[in-house]
Each structure stands twice: as C-alpha cells, then as structure tokens.
Amino acid sequence: MAANLIVVILMLISLLIPNSNARKEGAKEELAWLQNICCTGNEKVVKLHFFLQDVQAGINETVFEVARASISANSPSNFGLVRVLDDLVTAGPEKDSEKLGRAQGTITYIDLETSALGMNLNIVFTAGPYSGSTLCILGRNPITVDQRELPVVGGTGIFRMARGYVIGNTYDYDTYTEYGVLEYNAYVSYFDDSSIRTLQGDQ
Ligand SMILES: *[C@@H]1O[C@H](CO)[C@@H](O)[C@H](O)[C@H]1NC(C)=O
C-alpha cells in the first residue's frame, strides 16, 4: 500500500521535472558546473591592481564621443554625453608597462548637477594569470571624488559568478594632451573550481 503511494508520488514528481533531453548537452554541463560550484564554499578572494591608459585625444586616442543630448552642451555636468572606450590596461602606471588587457565599454554622464558617469566597463584580460577572463564593472562613478567605488557585478572564465568592488582614482591626468592614467584596485570574490576539477580528475 505504502509502496504504491510512493510510486504514484514519484510519477507525479517526474511529470514536474522538465524533460532533460530538451536541453542541449552543453547547457546540461553548464548547469552541472553551477550546481557543483555554488554550494561548496570554495569562494576565493583576490585583489587586482591595474591601470587604465585613458587617451582622450591625439593619434592614439582610445575614448570617443558617441552621442550627446540636447542639454549636454549647456549642462555643467555634460549630462547626456555618451562615450565609448577601449583603453589599454597595464600592470604599472607607465604606458609602456606590462600589458594586461583592455578596458572596453561605454560611459554616460548621468547626473544633472555634478559630473558622474554611468559605467559599463569590461576588463578583458589578455595576459597574466587571468588571461582569457573578463570582469564586468557596472555602476555610478562620481568622477569628482578622489577615491571612487564601483561595483564588480560579474565576469567570465575564471571570474564566472564574480562579485566585488573596485576603488578607482585618477593617478595622473595631463590637461594639455588629455592623457589620463586611472588606477584601479579591484577586490573580487569568485568560485574557485580548481579543487573540484582535481576531485573529478581523481575519480
Ligand atoms: C602612439 O603610439 C605609438 C605606438 O605605441 C607610439 O610610438 C607613439 O609615441 C604614440 N604617440 C603618442 C602621441 O602618444
């Protein structure tokens, strides 16, 4: 009697579970990875220190205007101005220092009164221990403040499921050449799956 009830319950449950054949093999593996990683407590914390070479004019310019709002020209805070950038990311402040990757994204002036940017910034690592991975920095950047805090909302590669924050400041800015060097200290946690990979390899 009880056994029959259990069989009925199991059948009902199986009806509620989506047909796994409907999922692609790759998607199944992604889900398995996520299920493995998320409850293991294998969160790792790193501090990343790097510089953005922010070239706003000249032949090697990496920051370009995309659009303006009707108010931008008369706005004390450039409200509505949108720029796109692809800045070199270096390990040190000098422009010829070790190349780590690029900082690519869009910035929008989003405050009517003071200069503040809405950031959509992707740090694309092409060298060093995080080569091939990206970090996504998103949020409000109050550029008049000396030390700016920005959220790290995610990443790819090693930085899958990353979160954290960045403290940024202007390391150097030449008003004549419009060459800026921005210093970023990123405090990031992410799920380290290397121990899981080792375990699976041992099986
Ligand atoms: C532009 O970049 C090239 C190649 O890195 C460099 O040799 C040159 O000095 C740069 N020019 C300026 C004005 O920074």
mmCIF file of N, CA, C and O and ligand atoms in Angstrom, residues 55 58-60 95 179, ligand 1:
data_model
loop_
_atom_site.group_PDB
_atom_site.id
_atom_site.type_symbol
_atom_site.label_atom_id
_atom_site.label_comp_id
_atom_site.label_asym_id
_atom_site.label_seq_id
_atom_site.Cartn_x
_atom_site.Cartn_y
_atom_site.Cartn_z
ATOM 1 N N VAL A 55 43.280 57.573 -23.135
ATOM 2 C CA VAL A 55 43.773 58.567 -24.098
ATOM 3 C C VAL A 55 42.583 59.265 -24.752
ATOM 4 O O VAL A 55 41.899 58.701 -25.598
ATOM 5 N N GLY A 58 44.384 62.943 -29.561
ATOM 6 C CA GLY A 58 45.640 62.600 -30.234
ATOM 7 C C GLY A 58 45.527 61.372 -31.106
ATOM 8 O O GLY A 58 44.456 60.763 -31.223
ATOM 9 N N ILE A 59 46.666 60.996 -31.717
ATOM 10 C CA ILE A 59 46.607 59.920 -32.716
ATOM 11 C C ILE A 59 46.327 58.554 -32.102
ATOM 12 O O ILE A 59 45.824 57.657 -32.767
ATOM 13 N N ASN A 60 46.652 58.392 -30.827
ATOM 14 C CA ASN A 60 46.407 57.094 -30.195
ATOM 15 C C ASN A 60 45.154 57.105 -29.315
ATOM 16 O O ASN A 60 45.038 56.311 -28.383
ATOM 17 N N LYS A 95 52.864 54.027 -19.582
ATOM 18 C CA LYS A 95 52.143 53.499 -20.746
ATOM 19 C C LYS A 95 52.861 52.321 -21.403
ATOM 20 O O LYS A 95 52.237 51.511 -22.083
ATOM 21 N N TYR A 179 45.658 63.073 -21.642
ATOM 22 C CA TYR A 179 46.067 61.690 -21.373
ATOM 23 C C TYR A 179 45.878 61.430 -19.883
ATOM 24 O O TYR A 179 46.487 62.072 -19.041
HETATM 25 C C1 LIG B 1 51.203 56.390 -30.325
HETATM 26 O O1 LIG B 1 51.517 55.011 -30.204
HETATM 27 C C2 LIG B 1 52.738 54.625 -30.815
HETATM 28 C C3 LIG B 1 52.823 53.113 -30.710
HETATM 29 O O2 LIG B 1 52.675 52.670 -29.386
HETATM 30 C C4 LIG B 1 53.887 55.353 -30.122
HETATM 31 O O3 LIG B 1 55.095 55.012 -30.715
HETATM 32 C C5 LIG B 1 53.666 56.862 -30.208
HETATM 33 O O4 LIG B 1 54.656 57.531 -29.451
HETATM 34 C C6 LIG B 1 52.282 57.235 -29.678
HETATM 35 N N1 LIG B 1 52.037 58.648 -29.912
HETATM 36 C C7 LIG B 1 51.646 59.472 -28.957
HETATM 37 C C8 LIG B 1 51.408 60.876 -29.370
HETATM 38 O O5 LIG B 1 51.466 59.125 -27.814
#
